[in-house]
PDB file of C-alpha atoms and ligand atoms in Angstrom:
ATOM      1  CA  MET N   1      -2.830  14.079  -6.447  1.00 74.00           C
ATOM      2  CA  SER N   2      -5.417  12.569  -8.713  1.00 88.00           C
ATOM      3  CA  ILE N   3      -6.437   9.140  -7.447  1.00 95.00           C
ATOM      4  CA  HIS N   4      -8.480   6.786  -9.619  1.00 96.00           C
ATOM      5  CA  HIS N   5      -8.210   3.424  -7.863  1.00 96.00           C
ATOM      6  CA  HIS N   6      -9.533   3.083  -4.323  1.00 96.00           C
ATOM      7  CA  LEU N   7     -10.043   0.545  -1.556  1.00 95.00           C
ATOM      8  CA  ASP N   8     -12.827  -1.951  -2.060  1.00 91.00           C
ATOM      9  CA  ASP N   9     -15.785  -1.929   0.341  1.00 92.00           C
ATOM     10  CA  ALA N  10     -14.715  -5.071   2.196  1.00 91.00           C
ATOM     11  CA  THR N  11     -11.305  -3.538   2.934  1.00 93.00           C
ATOM     12  CA  VAL N  12     -12.879  -0.276   4.144  1.00 94.00           C
ATOM     13  CA  VAL N  13     -15.149  -2.159   6.559  1.00 93.00           C
ATOM     14  CA  ALA N  14     -12.364  -4.462   7.779  1.00 92.00           C
ATOM     15  CA  PHE N  15     -10.056  -1.479   8.362  1.00 94.00           C
ATOM     16  CA  ALA N  16     -12.762   0.416  10.260  1.00 93.00           C
ATOM     17  CA  ALA N  17     -13.300  -2.654  12.435  1.00 91.00           C
ATOM     18  CA  GLY N  18      -9.569  -3.000  13.101  1.00 92.00           C
ATOM     19  CA  ALA N  19      -9.691  -6.467  11.558  1.00 91.00           C
ATOM     20  CA  LEU N  20      -6.918  -6.214   8.937  1.00 92.00           C
ATOM     21  CA  PRO N  21      -3.511  -7.850   9.356  1.00 91.00           C
ATOM     22  CA  THR N  22      -0.902  -5.252  10.374  1.00 93.00           C
ATOM     23  CA  PRO N  23       1.005  -5.047   7.026  1.00 94.00           C
ATOM     24  CA  ILE N  24      -2.208  -4.602   5.018  1.00 94.00           C
ATOM     25  CA  ALA N  25      -3.532  -2.062   7.539  1.00 95.00           C
ATOM     26  CA  LEU N  26      -0.341  -0.038   7.100  1.00 96.00           C
ATOM     27  CA  VAL N  27      -0.700   0.100   3.294  1.00 97.00           C
ATOM     28  CA  VAL N  28      -4.385   1.014   3.702  1.00 96.00           C
ATOM     29  CA  SER N  29      -3.479   3.783   6.147  1.00 96.00           C
ATOM     30  CA  ALA N  30      -0.840   5.092   3.690  1.00 96.00           C
ATOM     31  CA  HIS N  31      -3.539   5.275   0.977  1.00 97.00           C
ATOM     32  CA  LEU N  32      -5.887   7.000   3.443  1.00 96.00           C
ATOM     33  CA  SER N  33      -3.241   9.616   4.174  1.00 95.00           C
ATOM     34  CA  MET N  34      -3.412  10.508   0.449  1.00 95.00           C
ATOM     35  CA  CYS N  35      -7.131   9.968  -0.255  1.00 97.00           C
ATOM     36  CA  SER N  36      -9.885  12.059   1.336  1.00 96.00           C
ATOM     37  CA  GLU N  37     -12.534   9.991  -0.474  1.00 97.00           C
ATOM     38  CA  CYS N  38     -11.525   6.743   1.233  1.00 97.00           C
ATOM     39  CA  ARG N  39     -11.044   8.543   4.576  1.00 97.00           C
ATOM     40  CA  ALA N  40     -14.693   9.596   4.366  1.00 96.00           C
ATOM     41  CA  ARG N  41     -15.733   6.022   3.527  1.00 96.00           C
ATOM     42  CA  VAL N  42     -13.837   4.664   6.551  1.00 96.00           C
ATOM     43  CA  ARG N  43     -15.488   7.270   8.802  1.00 95.00           C
ATOM     44  CA  ARG N  44     -18.910   6.218   7.518  1.00 94.00           C
ATOM     45  CA  ALA N  45     -18.069   2.549   8.142  1.00 92.00           C
ATOM     46  CA  GLU N  46     -16.943   3.416  11.679  1.00 91.00           C
ATOM     47  CA  ALA N  47     -20.126   5.351  12.349  1.00 89.00           C
ATOM     48  CA  ILE N  48     -22.250   2.447  11.119  1.00 83.00           C
ATOM     49  CA  GLY N  49     -20.167  -0.027  13.138  1.00 76.00           C
ATOM     50  CA  SER N  50     -20.579   2.055  16.311  1.00 76.00           C
ATOM     51  CA  ALA N  51     -24.329   2.396  15.780  1.00 74.00           C
ATOM     52  CA  VAL N  52     -24.702  -1.357  15.271  1.00 70.00           C
ATOM     53  CA  LEU N  53     -22.705  -2.090  18.395  1.00 65.00           C
ATOM     54  CA  GLU N  54     -24.689   0.414  20.439  1.00 67.00           C
ATOM     55  CA  ASP N  55     -27.897  -1.240  19.273  1.00 65.00           C
ATOM     56  CA  GLU N  56     -26.807  -4.763  19.963  1.00 58.00           C
ATOM     57  CA  ALA N  57     -24.619  -4.587  23.027  1.00 50.00           C
ATOM     58  CA  PRO N  58     -23.872  -2.246  25.897  1.00 49.00           C
ATOM     59  CA  VAL N  59     -20.169  -2.373  24.989  1.00 44.00           C
ATOM     60  CA  THR N  60     -19.065   0.690  23.041  1.00 44.00           C
ATOM     61  CA  MET N  61     -16.607   0.370  20.222  1.00 43.00           C
ATOM     62  CA  SER N  62     -13.470   2.415  20.476  1.00 52.00           C
ATOM     63  CA  ALA N  63     -14.624   4.811  17.790  1.00 50.00           C
ATOM     64  CA  GLY N  64     -12.749   7.567  19.590  1.00 55.00           C
ATOM     65  CA  CYS N  65      -9.601   5.574  19.128  1.00 51.00           C
ATOM     66  CA  MET N  66     -10.127   5.424  15.362  1.00 50.00           C
ATOM     67  CA  ASN N  67     -10.946   9.120  15.227  1.00 55.00           C
ATOM     68  CA  ASN N  68      -7.766   9.894  17.127  1.00 58.00           C
ATOM     69  CA  MET N  69      -5.859   7.828  14.620  1.00 52.00           C
ATOM     70  CA  PHE N  70      -7.311   9.817  11.751  1.00 51.00           C
ATOM     71  CA  GLU N  71      -6.618  13.092  13.466  1.00 58.00           C
ATOM     72  CA  ARG N  72      -3.007  12.008  13.874  1.00 55.00           C
ATOM     73  CA  LEU N  73      -2.909  10.816  10.267  1.00 50.00           C
ATOM     74  CA  GLU N  74      -4.271  14.105   9.022  1.00 52.00           C
ATOM     75  CA  ALA N  75      -1.904  16.066  11.245  1.00 55.00           C
ATOM     76  CA  GLU N  76       1.016  14.092   9.827  1.00 48.00           C
ATOM     77  CA  THR N  77      -0.216  14.670   6.295  1.00 47.00           C
ATOM     78  CA  ARG N  78      -0.649  18.377   6.985  1.00 45.00           C
ATOM     79  CA  THR N  79       2.914  18.465   8.288  1.00 45.00           C
ATOM     80  CA  GLU N  80       4.078  16.884   5.053  1.00 43.00           C
ATOM     81  CA  VAL N  81       2.209  19.412   2.978  1.00 42.00           C
ATOM     82  CA  ALA N  82       3.516  22.275   5.086  1.00 43.00           C
ATOM     83  CA  ALA N  83       7.144  21.224   4.618  1.00 41.00           C
ATOM     84  CA  PRO N  84       9.093  23.500   2.287  1.00 44.00           C
ATOM     85  CA  THR N  85       9.217  21.993  -1.169  1.00 49.00           C
ATOM     86  CA  LEU N  86      11.107  24.557  -3.200  1.00 44.00           C
ATOM     87  CA  THR N  87      14.424  23.998  -1.482  1.00 51.00           C
ATOM     88  CA  LEU N  88      14.315  20.210  -1.443  1.00 54.00           C
ATOM     89  CA  SER N  89      17.438  18.527  -2.675  1.00 65.00           C
ATOM     90  CA  GLU N  90      17.084  15.548  -4.959  1.00 67.00           C
ATOM     91  CA  LYS N  91      17.698  13.283  -1.977  1.00 70.00           C
ATOM     92  CA  ALA N  92      14.950  14.882   0.071  1.00 71.00           C
ATOM     93  CA  GLU N  93      12.674  14.726  -2.947  1.00 67.00           C
ATOM     94  CA  LYS N  94      13.196  10.971  -3.149  1.00 72.00           C
ATOM     95  CA  ASP N  95      12.643  10.620   0.601  1.00 74.00           C
ATOM     96  CA  SER N  96       9.315  12.390   0.255  1.00 83.00           C
ATOM     97  CA  ILE N  97       8.047   9.480  -1.880  1.00 88.00           C
ATOM     98  CA  LEU N  98       7.308   7.608   1.338  1.00 92.00           C
ATOM     99  CA  PRO N  99       4.200   8.451   3.365  1.00 91.00           C
ATOM    100  CA  PRO N 100       5.057   9.253   7.024  1.00 90.00           C
ATOM    101  CA  GLN N 101       3.874   5.947   8.473  1.00 91.00           C
ATOM    102  CA  VAL N 102       5.908   4.012   5.891  1.00 93.00           C
ATOM    103  CA  ARG N 103       8.995   6.115   6.548  1.00 92.00           C
ATOM    104  CA  LYS N 104       8.623   5.386  10.251  1.00 92.00           C
ATOM    105  CA  ALA N 105       8.233   1.629   9.668  1.00 93.00           C
ATOM    106  CA  LEU N 106      11.209   1.545   7.284  1.00 94.00           C
ATOM    107  CA  GLY N 107      13.454   3.365   9.738  1.00 93.00           C
ATOM    108  CA  ILE N 108      15.817   4.773   7.065  1.00 91.00           C
ATOM    109  CA  PRO N 109      15.396   7.443   4.384  1.00 91.00           C
ATOM    110  CA  PHE N 110      14.262   6.229   0.973  1.00 92.00           C
ATOM    111  CA  SER N 111      17.548   7.384  -0.563  1.00 91.00           C
ATOM    112  CA  GLU N 112      19.478   4.977   1.717  1.00 93.00           C
ATOM    113  CA  ILE N 113      17.562   1.834   0.769  1.00 95.00           C
ATOM    114  CA  GLN N 114      19.766  -1.042  -0.358  1.00 95.00           C
ATOM    115  CA  TRP N 115      17.562  -2.642  -2.990  1.00 96.00           C
ATOM    116  CA  LYS N 116      17.790  -6.405  -3.276  1.00 94.00           C
ATOM    117  CA  ARG N 117      17.812  -7.313  -6.963  1.00 91.00           C
ATOM    118  CA  ILE N 118      15.288 -10.100  -7.363  1.00 85.00           C
ATOM    119  CA  ALA N 119      14.992 -10.084 -11.145  1.00 84.00           C
ATOM    120  CA  LYS N 120      16.188  -8.017 -14.065  1.00 86.00           C
ATOM    121  CA  GLY N 121      14.909  -4.524 -13.481  1.00 89.00           C
ATOM    122  CA  VAL N 122      13.175  -5.398 -10.194  1.00 89.00           C
ATOM    123  CA  GLY N 123      14.443  -4.363  -6.751  1.00 92.00           C
ATOM    124  CA  MET N 124      12.843  -5.239  -3.433  1.00 92.00           C
ATOM    125  CA  LYS N 125      13.153  -3.941   0.124  1.00 95.00           C
ATOM    126  CA  THR N 126      11.389  -5.827   2.893  1.00 94.00           C
ATOM    127  CA  ILE N 127      10.059  -3.715   5.760  1.00 95.00           C
ATOM    128  CA  ASP N 128      10.237  -5.618   9.033  1.00 92.00           C
ATOM    129  CA  LEU N 129       7.217  -4.881  11.221  1.00 90.00           C
ATOM    130  CA  GLY N 130       7.924  -7.809  13.563  1.00 87.00           C
ATOM    131  CA  THR N 131       4.609  -9.337  12.539  1.00 80.00           C
ATOM    132  CA  GLU N 132       5.737 -12.107  10.163  1.00 78.00           C
ATOM    133  CA  GLU N 133       2.817 -14.289  11.205  1.00 81.00           C
ATOM    134  CA  GLU N 134       0.384 -11.682   9.837  1.00 84.00           C
ATOM    135  CA  GLY N 135       1.983 -11.132   6.451  1.00 86.00           C
ATOM    136  CA  LYS N 136       4.704  -9.308   4.582  1.00 89.00           C
ATOM    137  CA  LEU N 137       5.316  -5.679   3.758  1.00 93.00           C
ATOM    138  CA  TYR N 138       7.809  -4.589   1.140  1.00 93.00           C
ATOM    139  CA  LEU N 139       8.720  -1.933  -1.377  1.00 94.00           C
ATOM    140  CA  LEU N 140       9.241  -2.786  -5.042  1.00 91.00           C
ATOM    141  CA  LYS N 141      11.152  -0.734  -7.563  1.00 93.00           C
ATOM    142  CA  ILE N 142      10.428  -1.830 -11.132  1.00 92.00           C
ATOM    143  CA  GLU N 143      12.084  -0.370 -14.199  1.00 93.00           C
ATOM    144  CA  ALA N 144      10.097   1.577 -16.767  1.00 92.00           C
ATOM    145  CA  GLY N 145       8.865  -0.523 -19.644  1.00 89.00           C
ATOM    146  CA  ARG N 146       9.115  -3.836 -17.803  1.00 86.00           C
ATOM    147  CA  VAL N 147       6.320  -6.301 -18.506  1.00 77.00           C
ATOM    148  CA  LEU N 148       5.413  -8.754 -15.783  1.00 67.00           C
ATOM    149  CA  PRO N 149       3.869 -12.098 -16.785  1.00 58.00           C
ATOM    150  CA  GLU N 150       0.140 -12.439 -16.296  1.00 57.00           C
ATOM    151  CA  HIS N 151      -0.653 -13.752 -12.852  1.00 53.00           C
ATOM    152  CA  GLY N 152      -3.406 -14.043 -10.284  1.00 51.00           C
ATOM    153  CA  HIS N 153      -3.546 -13.310  -6.585  1.00 52.00           C
ATOM    154  CA  GLY N 154      -3.648 -15.736  -3.691  1.00 58.00           C
ATOM    155  CA  GLY N 155      -5.023 -14.362  -0.460  1.00 67.00           C
ATOM    156  CA  SER N 156      -5.374 -10.684   0.268  1.00 76.00           C
ATOM    157  CA  GLU N 157      -2.812  -8.386  -1.213  1.00 83.00           C
ATOM    158  CA  VAL N 158      -2.753  -4.639  -1.628  1.00 90.00           C
ATOM    159  CA  THR N 159      -0.361  -2.604  -3.779  1.00 92.00           C
ATOM    160  CA  LEU N 160      -0.032   1.157  -3.364  1.00 96.00           C
ATOM    161  CA  VAL N 161       1.810   3.092  -6.070  1.00 96.00           C
ATOM    162  CA  LEU N 162       4.147   5.694  -4.562  1.00 96.00           C
ATOM    163  CA  SER N 163       5.955   6.855  -7.692  1.00 94.00           C
ATOM    164  CA  GLY N 164       5.796   6.193 -11.424  1.00 95.00           C
ATOM    165  CA  SER N 165       2.944   4.136 -12.818  1.00 95.00           C
ATOM    166  CA  TYR N 166       1.929   0.827 -14.316  1.00 93.00           C
ATOM    167  CA  THR N 167      -0.937  -0.227 -16.520  1.00 92.00           C
ATOM    168  CA  ASP N 168      -2.945  -3.451 -16.601  1.00 87.00           C
ATOM    169  CA  HIS N 169      -6.448  -4.242 -17.801  1.00 84.00           C
ATOM    170  CA  TYR N 170      -7.907  -2.432 -14.763  1.00 87.00           C
ATOM    171  CA  GLY N 171      -6.330   0.790 -16.029  1.00 91.00           C
ATOM    172  CA  THR N 172      -3.329   2.903 -15.152  1.00 94.00           C
ATOM    173  CA  PHE N 173      -2.167   3.025 -11.530  1.00 94.00           C
ATOM    174  CA  GLY N 174      -0.234   6.150 -10.584  1.00 95.00           C
ATOM    175  CA  PRO N 175       0.851   7.709  -7.274  1.00 96.00           C
ATOM    176  CA  GLY N 176      -1.806   7.239  -4.587  1.00 96.00           C
ATOM    177  CA  ASP N 177      -3.686   4.546  -6.504  1.00 97.00           C
ATOM    178  CA  ILE N 178      -4.200   1.266  -4.683  1.00 96.00           C
ATOM    179  CA  ALA N 179      -4.722  -2.152  -6.272  1.00 92.00           C
ATOM    180  CA  ASP N 180      -6.954  -4.008  -3.871  1.00 87.00           C
ATOM    181  CA  LEU N 181      -7.325  -7.358  -5.598  1.00 74.00           C
ATOM    182  CA  ASP N 182      -8.843 -10.579  -4.399  1.00 66.00           C
ATOM    183  CA  ASP N 183      -7.884 -14.197  -5.026  1.00 56.00           C
ATOM    184  CA  HIS N 184      -9.503 -14.568  -8.404  1.00 54.00           C
ATOM    185  CA  GLU N 185      -8.373 -11.517 -10.294  1.00 61.00           C
ATOM    186  CA  ASP N 186      -5.604 -11.928 -12.854  1.00 63.00           C
ATOM    187  CA  HIS N 187      -3.618  -9.083 -14.250  1.00 67.00           C
ATOM    188  CA  GLN N 188      -0.474  -8.344 -16.228  1.00 75.00           C
ATOM    189  CA  PRO N 189       1.087  -5.068 -15.155  1.00 82.00           C
ATOM    190  CA  ILE N 190       3.345  -3.142 -17.501  1.00 88.00           C
ATOM    191  CA  VAL N 191       5.400  -0.370 -15.931  1.00 92.00           C
ATOM    192  CA  ASP N 192       4.832   2.799 -17.939  1.00 91.00           C
ATOM    193  CA  ALA N 193       7.615   4.737 -19.618  1.00 89.00           C
ATOM    194  CA  GLY N 194       8.906   7.754 -17.785  1.00 84.00           C
ATOM    195  CA  GLY N 195      10.619   6.278 -14.743  1.00 90.00           C
ATOM    196  CA  ASP N 196      10.802   3.498 -12.186  1.00 93.00           C
ATOM    197  CA  CYS N 197       7.577   2.446 -10.539  1.00 94.00           C
ATOM    198  CA  ILE N 198       7.868   2.358  -6.744  1.00 95.00           C
ATOM    199  CA  CYS N 199       5.150   0.355  -5.011  1.00 94.00           C
ATOM    200  CA  LEU N 200       4.358  -0.537  -1.427  1.00 95.00           C
ATOM    201  CA  VAL N 201       2.945  -4.055  -1.210  1.00 91.00           C
ATOM    202  CA  ALA N 202       1.413  -5.992   1.673  1.00 91.00           C
ATOM    203  CA  SER N 203       0.383  -9.614   1.432  1.00 84.00           C
ATOM    204  CA  GLU N 204      -1.374 -11.783   3.920  1.00 81.00           C
ATOM    205  CA  THR N 205       0.187 -14.915   5.402  1.00 63.00           C
ATOM    206  CA  PRO N 206      -0.156 -17.710   4.578  1.00 55.00           C
ATOM    207  CA  ALA N 207       0.126 -16.583   0.993  1.00 46.00           C
ATOM    208  CA  ARG N 208       0.197 -18.642  -2.113  1.00 45.00           C
ATOM    209  CA  PHE N 209       2.151 -15.740  -3.464  1.00 43.00           C
ATOM    210  CA  LYS N 210       0.991 -14.637  -6.867  1.00 45.00           C
ATOM    211  CA  GLY N 211       1.131 -10.903  -6.376  1.00 50.00           C
ATOM    212  CA  ILE N 212       2.559  -8.138  -8.482  1.00 52.00           C
ATOM    213  CA  LEU N 213       5.643 -10.278  -8.988  1.00 51.00           C
ATOM    214  CA  PRO N 214       5.282 -13.369 -11.090  1.00 47.00           C
ATOM    215  CA  ARG N 215       4.955 -16.672  -9.332  1.00 46.00           C
ATOM    216  CA  ILE N 216       8.158 -17.885 -10.907  1.00 41.00           C
ATOM    217  CA  PHE N 217      10.107 -15.602  -8.569  1.00 46.00           C
ATOM    218  CA  GLN N 218       8.642 -17.188  -5.465  1.00 43.00           C
ATOM    219  CA  PRO N 219      11.170 -20.030  -5.102  1.00 43.00           C
ATOM    220  CA  VAL N 220      13.996 -17.594  -5.797  1.00 44.00           C
ATOM    221  CA  ILE N 221      13.109 -14.849  -3.361  1.00 44.00           C
ATOM    222  CA  GLY N 222      11.141 -16.803  -0.805  1.00 43.00           C
ATOM    223  CA  ILE N 223       8.162 -14.481  -0.499  1.00 42.00           C
TER     224      ILE N 223
HETATM  225 ZN1   ZN D 301      -9.108   6.101  -2.017  1.00 80.61          ZN
END
C-alpha cells in the first residue's frame, strides 16, 4: 500500500499522549495499522513524552501500555496479511476493506452494511461506539465521479480512505491515506473514476459539521 497523506504532528502527539477523543483515536489507529511511517512517529512521540515525564515528575507514563497496544495492532495486522487471499470470495474481499479494529467496532461484516442514503450517490453507516459525547464515527460510500461542494472543517475531523479514491487541491487520497484537516482548511473533494470511495470519518463533538459532506446535508442527516 502506497500512502501519501499522513497524520499531522499535533495528532501524532495527542494520540501518543492518549488525549484524542475515542472516535478520532480509532481512525488514527486504523491508519497506524496500515502505515509504518506514522507508527514510528508515534513511538518517537511516546519516547519523548516518557522522557519529559521522567524528568519532571516521579510518576511514570504508561508507555508500556502504548507499546502493548502497538504490539497487538501489529499482531492483528500480521494476521490480516497472513490470511489466505487467493481463495477469497467477493464477499470476503469486500469485508477485508475494513481494518480489524473498525470491523470489531462495526460488529457486522462490511458486506452486510445497510447503507443509509443521505444524498444522491452518498451512503452512510454510523458506527456506535457508545461515546456520543466525544464525537461521531461513520463510514461513507460515495459514488465515482461525484463532486462535493467546496467546504471547510469545523473542529477536528479525520477521514481515512479505505477503498477507491478522491482528489482535492491537497492531492489524491487513496487507500490508507488520511485527511487530517483543521478548522480553517477548505477543500472540494471529487471522487475519482473507477469505483465507489469508501471512507472512515471521525468528527469531534461539538462539531459545526463541515466535513467531507457538504454543510447543506447537516439539517437533513443530523450529523
Ligand atoms: Zn501515515
